[in-house]
PDB file of C-alpha atoms in Angstrom:
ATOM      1  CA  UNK A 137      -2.278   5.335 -23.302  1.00 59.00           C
ATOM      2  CA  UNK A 138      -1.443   4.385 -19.884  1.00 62.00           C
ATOM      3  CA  UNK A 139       1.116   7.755 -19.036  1.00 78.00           C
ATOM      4  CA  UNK A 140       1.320   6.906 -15.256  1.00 93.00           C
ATOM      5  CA  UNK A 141       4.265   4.835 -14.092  1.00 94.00           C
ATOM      6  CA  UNK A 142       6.368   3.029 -11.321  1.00 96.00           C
ATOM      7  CA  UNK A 143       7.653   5.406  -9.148  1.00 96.00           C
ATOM      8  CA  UNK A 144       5.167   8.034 -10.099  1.00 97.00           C
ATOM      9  CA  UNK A 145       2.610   9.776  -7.445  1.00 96.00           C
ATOM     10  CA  UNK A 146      -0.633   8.436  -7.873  1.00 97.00           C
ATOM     11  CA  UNK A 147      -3.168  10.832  -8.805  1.00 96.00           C
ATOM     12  CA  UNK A 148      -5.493  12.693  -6.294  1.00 94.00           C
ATOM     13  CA  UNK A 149      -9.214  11.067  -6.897  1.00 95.00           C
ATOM     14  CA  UNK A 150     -12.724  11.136  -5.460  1.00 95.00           C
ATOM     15  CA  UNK A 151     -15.723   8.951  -6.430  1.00 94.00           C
ATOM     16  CA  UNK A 152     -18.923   7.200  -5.116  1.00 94.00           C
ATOM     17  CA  UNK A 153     -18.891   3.324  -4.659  1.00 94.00           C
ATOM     18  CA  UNK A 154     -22.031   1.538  -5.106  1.00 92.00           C
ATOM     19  CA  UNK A 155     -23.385   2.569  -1.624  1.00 92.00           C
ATOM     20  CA  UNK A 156     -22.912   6.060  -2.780  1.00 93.00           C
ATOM     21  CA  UNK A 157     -19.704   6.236  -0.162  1.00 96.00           C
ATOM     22  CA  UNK A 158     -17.129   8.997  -1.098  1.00 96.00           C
ATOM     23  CA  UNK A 159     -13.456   7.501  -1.903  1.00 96.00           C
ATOM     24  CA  UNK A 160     -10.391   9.303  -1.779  1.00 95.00           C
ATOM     25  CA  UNK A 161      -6.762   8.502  -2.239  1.00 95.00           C
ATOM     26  CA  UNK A 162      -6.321  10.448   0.950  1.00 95.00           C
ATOM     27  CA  UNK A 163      -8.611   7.338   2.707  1.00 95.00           C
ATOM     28  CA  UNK A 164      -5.620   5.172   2.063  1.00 95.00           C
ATOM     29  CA  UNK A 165      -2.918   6.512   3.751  1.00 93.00           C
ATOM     30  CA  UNK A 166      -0.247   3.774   5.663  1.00 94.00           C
ATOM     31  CA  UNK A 167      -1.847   1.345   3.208  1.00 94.00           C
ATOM     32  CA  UNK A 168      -1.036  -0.704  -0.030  1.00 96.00           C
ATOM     33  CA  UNK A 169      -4.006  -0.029  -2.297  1.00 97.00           C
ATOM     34  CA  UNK A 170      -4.773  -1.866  -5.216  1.00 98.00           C
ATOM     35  CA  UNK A 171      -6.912   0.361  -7.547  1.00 98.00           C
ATOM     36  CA  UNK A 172      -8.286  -1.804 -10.564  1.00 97.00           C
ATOM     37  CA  UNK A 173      -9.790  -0.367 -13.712  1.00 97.00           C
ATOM     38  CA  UNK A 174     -12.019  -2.747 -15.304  1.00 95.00           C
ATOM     39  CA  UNK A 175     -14.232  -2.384 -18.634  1.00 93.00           C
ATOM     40  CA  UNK A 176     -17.867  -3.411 -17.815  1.00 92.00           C
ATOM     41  CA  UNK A 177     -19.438  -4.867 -14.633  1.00 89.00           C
ATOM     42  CA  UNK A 178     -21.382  -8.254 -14.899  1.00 85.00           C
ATOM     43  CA  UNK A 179     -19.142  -8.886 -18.592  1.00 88.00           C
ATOM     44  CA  UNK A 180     -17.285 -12.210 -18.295  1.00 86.00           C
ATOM     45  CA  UNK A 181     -13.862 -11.181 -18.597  1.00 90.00           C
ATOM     46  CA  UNK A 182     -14.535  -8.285 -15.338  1.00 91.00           C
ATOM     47  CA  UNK A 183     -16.150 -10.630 -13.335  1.00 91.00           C
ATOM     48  CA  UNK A 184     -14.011 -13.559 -13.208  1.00 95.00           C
ATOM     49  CA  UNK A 185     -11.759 -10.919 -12.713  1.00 95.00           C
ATOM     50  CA  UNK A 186     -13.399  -9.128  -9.203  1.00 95.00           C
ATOM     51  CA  UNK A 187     -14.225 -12.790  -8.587  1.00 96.00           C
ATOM     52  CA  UNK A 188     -10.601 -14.268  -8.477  1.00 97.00           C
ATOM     53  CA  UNK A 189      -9.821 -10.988  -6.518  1.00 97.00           C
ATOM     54  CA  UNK A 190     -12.789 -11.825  -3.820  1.00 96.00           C
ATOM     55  CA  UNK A 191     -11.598 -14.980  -3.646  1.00 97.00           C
ATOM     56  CA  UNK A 192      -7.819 -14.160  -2.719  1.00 97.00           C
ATOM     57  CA  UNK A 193      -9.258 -11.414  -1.117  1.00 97.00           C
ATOM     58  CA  UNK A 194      -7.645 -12.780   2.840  1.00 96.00           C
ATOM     59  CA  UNK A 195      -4.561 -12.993   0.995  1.00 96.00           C
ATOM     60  CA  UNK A 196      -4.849  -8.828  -0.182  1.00 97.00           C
ATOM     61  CA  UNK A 197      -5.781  -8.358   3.533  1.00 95.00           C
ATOM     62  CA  UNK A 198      -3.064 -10.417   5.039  1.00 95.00           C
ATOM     63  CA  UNK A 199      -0.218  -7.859   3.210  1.00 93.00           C
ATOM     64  CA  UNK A 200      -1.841  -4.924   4.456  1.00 92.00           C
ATOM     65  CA  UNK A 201      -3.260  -4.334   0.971  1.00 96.00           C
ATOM     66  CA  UNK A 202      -6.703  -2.550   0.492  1.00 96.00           C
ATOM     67  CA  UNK A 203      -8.737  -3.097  -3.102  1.00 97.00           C
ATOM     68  CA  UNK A 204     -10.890  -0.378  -5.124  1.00 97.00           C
ATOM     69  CA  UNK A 205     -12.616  -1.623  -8.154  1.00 96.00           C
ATOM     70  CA  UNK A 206     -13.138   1.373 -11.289  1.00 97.00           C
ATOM     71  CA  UNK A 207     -15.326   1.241 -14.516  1.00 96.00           C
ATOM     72  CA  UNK A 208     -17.504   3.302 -15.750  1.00 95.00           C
ATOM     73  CA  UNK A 209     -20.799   2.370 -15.198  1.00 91.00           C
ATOM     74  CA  UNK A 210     -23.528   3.763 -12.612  1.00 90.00           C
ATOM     75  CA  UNK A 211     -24.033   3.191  -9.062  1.00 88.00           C
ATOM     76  CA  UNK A 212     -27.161   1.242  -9.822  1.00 88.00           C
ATOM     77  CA  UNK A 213     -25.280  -1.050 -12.343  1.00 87.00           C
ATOM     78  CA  UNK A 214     -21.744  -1.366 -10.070  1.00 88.00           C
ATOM     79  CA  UNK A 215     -24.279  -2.690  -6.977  1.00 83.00           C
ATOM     80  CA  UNK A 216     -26.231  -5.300  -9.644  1.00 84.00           C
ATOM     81  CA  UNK A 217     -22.777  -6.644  -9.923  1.00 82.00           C
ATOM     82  CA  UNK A 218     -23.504  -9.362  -7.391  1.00 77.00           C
ATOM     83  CA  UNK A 219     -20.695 -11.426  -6.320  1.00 86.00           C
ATOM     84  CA  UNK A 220     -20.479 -10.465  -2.915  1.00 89.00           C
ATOM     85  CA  UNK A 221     -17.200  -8.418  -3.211  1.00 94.00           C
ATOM     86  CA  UNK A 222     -15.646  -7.226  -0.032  1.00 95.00           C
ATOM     87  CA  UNK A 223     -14.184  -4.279  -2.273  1.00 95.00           C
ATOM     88  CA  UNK A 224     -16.023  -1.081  -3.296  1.00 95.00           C
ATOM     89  CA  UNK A 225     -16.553  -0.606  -6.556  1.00 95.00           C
ATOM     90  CA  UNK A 226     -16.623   3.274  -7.847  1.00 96.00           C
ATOM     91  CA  UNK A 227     -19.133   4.508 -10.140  1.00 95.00           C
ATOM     92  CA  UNK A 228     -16.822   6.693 -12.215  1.00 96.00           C
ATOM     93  CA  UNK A 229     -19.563   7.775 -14.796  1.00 95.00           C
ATOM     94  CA  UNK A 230     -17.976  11.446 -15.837  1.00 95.00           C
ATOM     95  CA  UNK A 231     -14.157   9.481 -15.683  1.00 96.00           C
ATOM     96  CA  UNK A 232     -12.167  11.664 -13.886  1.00 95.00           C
ATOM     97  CA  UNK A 233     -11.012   8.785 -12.283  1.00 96.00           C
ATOM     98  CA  UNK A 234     -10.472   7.050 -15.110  1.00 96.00           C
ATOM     99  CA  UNK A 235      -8.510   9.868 -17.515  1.00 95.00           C
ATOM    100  CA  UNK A 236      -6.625  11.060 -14.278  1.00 95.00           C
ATOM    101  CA  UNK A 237      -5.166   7.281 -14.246  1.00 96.00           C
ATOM    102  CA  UNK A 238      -4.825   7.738 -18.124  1.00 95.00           C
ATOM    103  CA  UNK A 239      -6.740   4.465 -18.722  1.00 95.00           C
ATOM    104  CA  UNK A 240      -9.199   5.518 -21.170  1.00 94.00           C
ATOM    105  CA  UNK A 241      -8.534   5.954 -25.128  1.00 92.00           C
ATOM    106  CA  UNK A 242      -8.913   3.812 -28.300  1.00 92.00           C
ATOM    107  CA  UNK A 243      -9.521   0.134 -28.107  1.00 89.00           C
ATOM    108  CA  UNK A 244      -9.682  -2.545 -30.772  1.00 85.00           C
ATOM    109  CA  UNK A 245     -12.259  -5.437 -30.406  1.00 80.00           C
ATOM    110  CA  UNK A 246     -13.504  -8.371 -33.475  1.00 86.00           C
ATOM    111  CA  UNK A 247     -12.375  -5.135 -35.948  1.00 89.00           C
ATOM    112  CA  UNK A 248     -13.726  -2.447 -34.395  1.00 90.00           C
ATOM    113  CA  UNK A 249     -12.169   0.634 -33.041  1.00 93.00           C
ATOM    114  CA  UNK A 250     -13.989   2.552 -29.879  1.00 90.00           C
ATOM    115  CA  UNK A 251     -12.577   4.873 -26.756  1.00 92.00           C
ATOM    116  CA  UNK A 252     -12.992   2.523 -23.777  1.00 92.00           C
ATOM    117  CA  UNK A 253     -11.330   1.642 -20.355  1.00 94.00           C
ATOM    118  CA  UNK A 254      -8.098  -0.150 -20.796  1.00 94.00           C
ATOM    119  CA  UNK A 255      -7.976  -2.885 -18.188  1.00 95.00           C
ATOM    120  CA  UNK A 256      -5.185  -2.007 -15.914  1.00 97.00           C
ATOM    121  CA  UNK A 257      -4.609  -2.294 -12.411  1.00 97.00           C
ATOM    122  CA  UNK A 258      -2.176   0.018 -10.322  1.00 98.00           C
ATOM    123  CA  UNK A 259      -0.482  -0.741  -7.493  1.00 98.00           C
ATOM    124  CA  UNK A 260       0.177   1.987  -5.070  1.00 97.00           C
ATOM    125  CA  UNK A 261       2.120   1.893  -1.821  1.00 97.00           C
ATOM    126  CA  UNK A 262       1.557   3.528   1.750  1.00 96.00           C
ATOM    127  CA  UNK A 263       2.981   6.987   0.766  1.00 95.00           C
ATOM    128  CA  UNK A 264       0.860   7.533  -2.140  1.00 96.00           C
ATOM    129  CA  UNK A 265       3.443   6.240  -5.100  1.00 97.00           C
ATOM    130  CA  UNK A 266       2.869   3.564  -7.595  1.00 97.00           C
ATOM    131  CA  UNK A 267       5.128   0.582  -7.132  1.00 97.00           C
ATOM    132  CA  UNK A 268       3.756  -1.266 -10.245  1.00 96.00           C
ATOM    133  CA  UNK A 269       1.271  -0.923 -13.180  1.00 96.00           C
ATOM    134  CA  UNK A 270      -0.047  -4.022 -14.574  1.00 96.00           C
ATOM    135  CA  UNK A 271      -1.516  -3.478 -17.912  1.00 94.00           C
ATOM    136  CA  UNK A 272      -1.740  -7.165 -19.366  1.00 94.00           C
ATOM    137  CA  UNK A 273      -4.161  -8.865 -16.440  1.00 95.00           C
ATOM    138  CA  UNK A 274      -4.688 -12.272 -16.764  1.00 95.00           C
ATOM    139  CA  UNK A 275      -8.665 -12.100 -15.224  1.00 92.00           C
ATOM    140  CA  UNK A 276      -8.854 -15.461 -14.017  1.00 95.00           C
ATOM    141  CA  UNK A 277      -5.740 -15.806 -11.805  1.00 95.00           C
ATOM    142  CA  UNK A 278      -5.088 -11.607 -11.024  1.00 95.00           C
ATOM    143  CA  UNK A 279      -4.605 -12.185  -8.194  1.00 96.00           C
ATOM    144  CA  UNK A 280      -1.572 -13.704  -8.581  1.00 95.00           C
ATOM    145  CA  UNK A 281      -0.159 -11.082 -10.945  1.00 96.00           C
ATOM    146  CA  UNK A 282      -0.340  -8.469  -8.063  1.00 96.00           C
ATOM    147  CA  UNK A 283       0.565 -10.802  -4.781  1.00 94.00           C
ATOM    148  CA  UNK A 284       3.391 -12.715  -6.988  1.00 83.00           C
TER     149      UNK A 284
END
């Protein structure tokens, strides 16, 4: 599923937040970037995920580290997901984002199989390379997977 790994370049990406601002991996230059693929905005499991990142969120800032938030849903439904987040949140609706992380493919939930996002975060450093993928997040205390 996940293909992309530690020491690997991190794909080239552009997509609209919530706001409808363009992001680029090119915007993150000289900075630790945290991108975060999550399943479904306003589900339990995502937002006590984004939460527990918003609420370490001084903590991301204090190590120079910047956060982008992924899923698939619209730019209507990523700006209903109200939790004051001080993170954008792409709208990755076609999933190039998605598929050029390699986070999307077949999922298994109460018996049933589906294609779906794979929650996974990636952790990429100033030059553009991925020091760490985390593929089993713990949503209530993330943060503390990532800032160890």
């Amino acid at each position: 599923m996940t293909t992309l790994q530690k020491g690997d370049q991190a794909p080239s990406f552009s997509g609209v937040d919530q706001d409808g601002k363009t992001h680029q991996l090119a915007d993150y230059a000289g900075k630790k970037l945290v991108v975060f693929f999550y399943p479904k905005a306003n589900t339990p499991g995502c937002t006590a995920e984004a939460c527990d990142l918003r609420d370490n969120y001084a903590r991301f800032e204090a190590q120079n580290y910047v956060l982008l938030g992924v899923s698939a849903d619209s730019a209507k439904a990523q700006a209903k997901f109200k939790y004051e987040f001080p993170f954008p949140l792409l709208a990755d609706e076609d999933k190039a984002v998605i598929q050029a992380f390699g986070v999307w493919g077949p999922k298994k939930f109460m018996g049933k199989e589906y294609d779906g996002i794979h929650r996974t975060t990636f952790v990429i450093d100033e030059k553009g390379i991925i020091e760490e993928v985390i593929t089993d997040v713990k949503t209530k205390v993330h943060a503390s997977q990532i800032l160890k």
